Amino acid sequence: MNTPSRQAYVGIHNDLHGGMTPIGGIIKDAWVFGLIPETETCEGWTHAQIQMLHDKVAAAWDQHGLLVSRLPPELRERHTRIHDEAIARAKAEGWVPGMDVDGSMEQ
């Protein structure tokens, strides 16, 4: 029987709203910083692997004061492209920003 700690991640493109989740954010930021290739969806990854990726992403953000505005131009442009594309895909699939965390929001 699979326990939550042993379940594999479904992959960013199979995740809720195309990855508009905390894990999806980690993966998108890992793409931004070149920690994993943009073709890597992390499908099948364990919680431990996602946690290690999170730690690397956090360390990369720490070098830039946790602000997009402090990223060098190349990384800022990559961040904008990756996140804008993800938002457009999610909205096309019916995602409404905030609705997933606040069900009382009106559409």
PDB file of C-alpha atoms in Angstrom:
ATOM      1  CA  MET A   1       0.000   0.000   0.000  1.00  0.00           C
ATOM      2  CA  ASN A   2       1.329   3.458  -0.895  1.00  0.00           C
ATOM      3  CA  THR A   3       1.646   5.906   1.937  1.00  0.00           C
ATOM      4  CA  PRO A   4       1.605   9.636   1.180  1.00  0.00           C
ATOM      5  CA  SER A   5       5.366   9.866   1.736  1.00  0.00           C
ATOM      6  CA  ARG A   6       5.964   7.123  -0.869  1.00  0.00           C
ATOM      7  CA  GLN A   7       3.581   8.337  -3.550  1.00  0.00           C
ATOM      8  CA  ALA A   8       5.184   9.629  -6.698  1.00  0.00           C
ATOM      9  CA  TYR A   9       4.483  13.111  -8.004  1.00  0.00           C
ATOM     10  CA  VAL A  10       2.122  13.171 -11.009  1.00  0.00           C
ATOM     11  CA  GLY A  11       4.230  15.634 -12.999  1.00  0.00           C
ATOM     12  CA  ILE A  12       3.709  19.348 -13.513  1.00  0.00           C
ATOM     13  CA  HIS A  13       1.513  18.942 -16.596  1.00  0.00           C
ATOM     14  CA  ASN A  14      -0.746  16.442 -14.783  1.00  0.00           C
ATOM     15  CA  ASP A  15      -0.897  18.472 -11.576  1.00  0.00           C
ATOM     16  CA  LEU A  16      -3.858  20.625 -10.562  1.00  0.00           C
ATOM     17  CA  HIS A  17      -4.413  23.414 -13.097  1.00  0.00           C
ATOM     18  CA  GLY A  18      -1.319  22.454 -15.042  1.00  0.00           C
ATOM     19  CA  GLY A  19       1.012  22.908 -12.104  1.00  0.00           C
ATOM     20  CA  MET A  20      -0.362  26.045 -10.469  1.00  0.00           C
ATOM     21  CA  THR A  21       0.515  24.490  -7.124  1.00  0.00           C
ATOM     22  CA  PRO A  22       3.392  24.878  -4.680  1.00  0.00           C
ATOM     23  CA  ILE A  23       5.233  21.938  -6.255  1.00  0.00           C
ATOM     24  CA  GLY A  24       4.545  23.324  -9.719  1.00  0.00           C
ATOM     25  CA  GLY A  25       6.073  26.615  -8.599  1.00  0.00           C
ATOM     26  CA  ILE A  26       9.200  24.830  -7.424  1.00  0.00           C
ATOM     27  CA  ILE A  27       9.533  23.096 -10.778  1.00  0.00           C
ATOM     28  CA  LYS A  28       8.987  26.290 -12.785  1.00  0.00           C
ATOM     29  CA  ASP A  29      11.579  28.105 -10.698  1.00  0.00           C
ATOM     30  CA  ALA A  30      13.991  25.181 -11.102  1.00  0.00           C
ATOM     31  CA  TRP A  31      13.578  25.631 -14.869  1.00  0.00           C
ATOM     32  CA  VAL A  32      14.279  29.357 -14.482  1.00  0.00           C
ATOM     33  CA  PHE A  33      17.538  28.720 -12.631  1.00  0.00           C
ATOM     34  CA  GLY A  34      18.582  25.884 -14.940  1.00  0.00           C
ATOM     35  CA  LEU A  35      18.544  23.355 -12.110  1.00  0.00           C
ATOM     36  CA  ILE A  36      16.577  20.947 -14.310  1.00  0.00           C
ATOM     37  CA  PRO A  37      15.848  21.131 -18.037  1.00  0.00           C
ATOM     38  CA  GLU A  38      12.498  22.599 -19.080  1.00  0.00           C
ATOM     39  CA  THR A  39      11.601  19.188 -20.473  1.00  0.00           C
ATOM     40  CA  GLU A  40      11.764  17.664 -16.962  1.00  0.00           C
ATOM     41  CA  THR A  41       8.211  17.426 -15.533  1.00  0.00           C
ATOM     42  CA  CYS A  42       9.301  15.582 -12.372  1.00  0.00           C
ATOM     43  CA  GLU A  43       6.688  12.914 -13.049  1.00  0.00           C
ATOM     44  CA  GLY A  44       7.394   9.935 -10.821  1.00  0.00           C
ATOM     45  CA  TRP A  45       9.607  11.887  -8.433  1.00  0.00           C
ATOM     46  CA  THR A  46       9.417  11.075  -4.732  1.00  0.00           C
ATOM     47  CA  HIS A  47       8.717  13.568  -1.973  1.00  0.00           C
ATOM     48  CA  ALA A  48      12.417  13.440  -1.061  1.00  0.00           C
ATOM     49  CA  GLN A  49      13.459  14.344  -4.618  1.00  0.00           C
ATOM     50  CA  ILE A  50      10.987  17.256  -4.697  1.00  0.00           C
ATOM     51  CA  GLN A  51      12.289  18.431  -1.302  1.00  0.00           C
ATOM     52  CA  MET A  52      15.880  18.380  -2.555  1.00  0.00           C
ATOM     53  CA  LEU A  53      14.832  20.389  -5.610  1.00  0.00           C
ATOM     54  CA  HIS A  54      12.993  22.841  -3.338  1.00  0.00           C
ATOM     55  CA  ASP A  55      16.163  23.336  -1.294  1.00  0.00           C
ATOM     56  CA  LYS A  56      18.194  24.071  -4.443  1.00  0.00           C
ATOM     57  CA  VAL A  57      15.546  26.510  -5.705  1.00  0.00           C
ATOM     58  CA  ALA A  58      15.445  28.262  -2.316  1.00  0.00           C
ATOM     59  CA  ALA A  59      19.240  28.630  -2.343  1.00  0.00           C
ATOM     60  CA  ALA A  60      19.114  30.082  -5.860  1.00  0.00           C
ATOM     61  CA  TRP A  61      16.431  32.588  -4.868  1.00  0.00           C
ATOM     62  CA  ASP A  62      18.431  33.563  -1.757  1.00  0.00           C
ATOM     63  CA  GLN A  63      21.259  34.721  -4.044  1.00  0.00           C
ATOM     64  CA  HIS A  64      18.833  37.224  -5.594  1.00  0.00           C
ATOM     65  CA  GLY A  65      17.080  38.447  -2.470  1.00  0.00           C
ATOM     66  CA  LEU A  66      13.945  36.442  -3.335  1.00  0.00           C
ATOM     67  CA  LEU A  67      12.937  39.111  -5.872  1.00  0.00           C
ATOM     68  CA  VAL A  68      12.372  38.744  -9.600  1.00  0.00           C
ATOM     69  CA  SER A  69      13.544  42.340  -9.997  1.00  0.00           C
ATOM     70  CA  ARG A  70      16.980  41.328  -8.696  1.00  0.00           C
ATOM     71  CA  LEU A  71      17.453  38.555 -11.232  1.00  0.00           C
ATOM     72  CA  PRO A  72      19.950  39.209 -14.012  1.00  0.00           C
ATOM     73  CA  PRO A  73      18.196  40.089 -17.299  1.00  0.00           C
ATOM     74  CA  GLU A  74      18.517  36.594 -18.800  1.00  0.00           C
ATOM     75  CA  LEU A  75      16.963  34.923 -15.742  1.00  0.00           C
ATOM     76  CA  ARG A  76      14.284  37.619 -15.425  1.00  0.00           C
ATOM     77  CA  GLU A  77      13.268  37.085 -19.047  1.00  0.00           C
ATOM     78  CA  ARG A  78      13.227  33.297 -18.580  1.00  0.00           C
ATOM     79  CA  HIS A  79      11.139  33.700 -15.402  1.00  0.00           C
ATOM     80  CA  THR A  80       8.636  35.912 -17.196  1.00  0.00           C
ATOM     81  CA  ARG A  81       8.363  33.532 -20.155  1.00  0.00           C
ATOM     82  CA  ILE A  82       7.983  30.373 -18.080  1.00  0.00           C
ATOM     83  CA  HIS A  83       5.472  31.815 -15.642  1.00  0.00           C
ATOM     84  CA  ASP A  84       3.463  33.697 -18.278  1.00  0.00           C
ATOM     85  CA  GLU A  85       3.177  30.528 -20.382  1.00  0.00           C
ATOM     86  CA  ALA A  86       2.076  28.528 -17.322  1.00  0.00           C
ATOM     87  CA  ILE A  87      -0.549  31.108 -16.394  1.00  0.00           C
ATOM     88  CA  ALA A  88      -1.907  31.205 -19.951  1.00  0.00           C
ATOM     89  CA  ARG A  89      -2.128  27.369 -20.079  1.00  0.00           C
ATOM     90  CA  ALA A  90      -3.852  27.223 -16.698  1.00  0.00           C
ATOM     91  CA  LYS A  91      -6.375  29.910 -17.610  1.00  0.00           C
ATOM     92  CA  ALA A  92      -7.122  28.114 -20.896  1.00  0.00           C
ATOM     93  CA  GLU A  93      -7.920  25.029 -18.789  1.00  0.00           C
ATOM     94  CA  GLY A  94     -10.336  27.034 -16.631  1.00  0.00           C
ATOM     95  CA  TRP A  95      -8.075  28.072 -13.767  1.00  0.00           C
ATOM     96  CA  VAL A  96      -9.168  31.221 -11.964  1.00  0.00           C
ATOM     97  CA  PRO A  97      -6.381  32.763  -9.860  1.00  0.00           C
ATOM     98  CA  GLY A  98      -7.265  32.553  -6.172  1.00  0.00           C
ATOM     99  CA  MET A  99     -10.233  30.216  -6.599  1.00  0.00           C
ATOM    100  CA  ASP A 100      -8.124  27.196  -5.656  1.00  0.00           C
ATOM    101  CA  VAL A 101      -7.282  28.737  -2.269  1.00  0.00           C
ATOM    102  CA  ASP A 102     -10.447  30.753  -1.615  1.00  0.00           C
ATOM    103  CA  GLY A 103     -13.596  28.947  -2.699  1.00  0.00           C
ATOM    104  CA  SER A 104     -15.720  31.897  -1.593  1.00  0.00           C
ATOM    105  CA  MET A 105     -14.346  34.116  -4.380  1.00  0.00           C
ATOM    106  CA  GLU A 106     -16.838  35.136  -7.027  1.00  0.00           C
ATOM    107  CA  GLN A 107     -16.018  34.575 -10.673  1.00  0.00           C
TER     108      GLN A 107
END
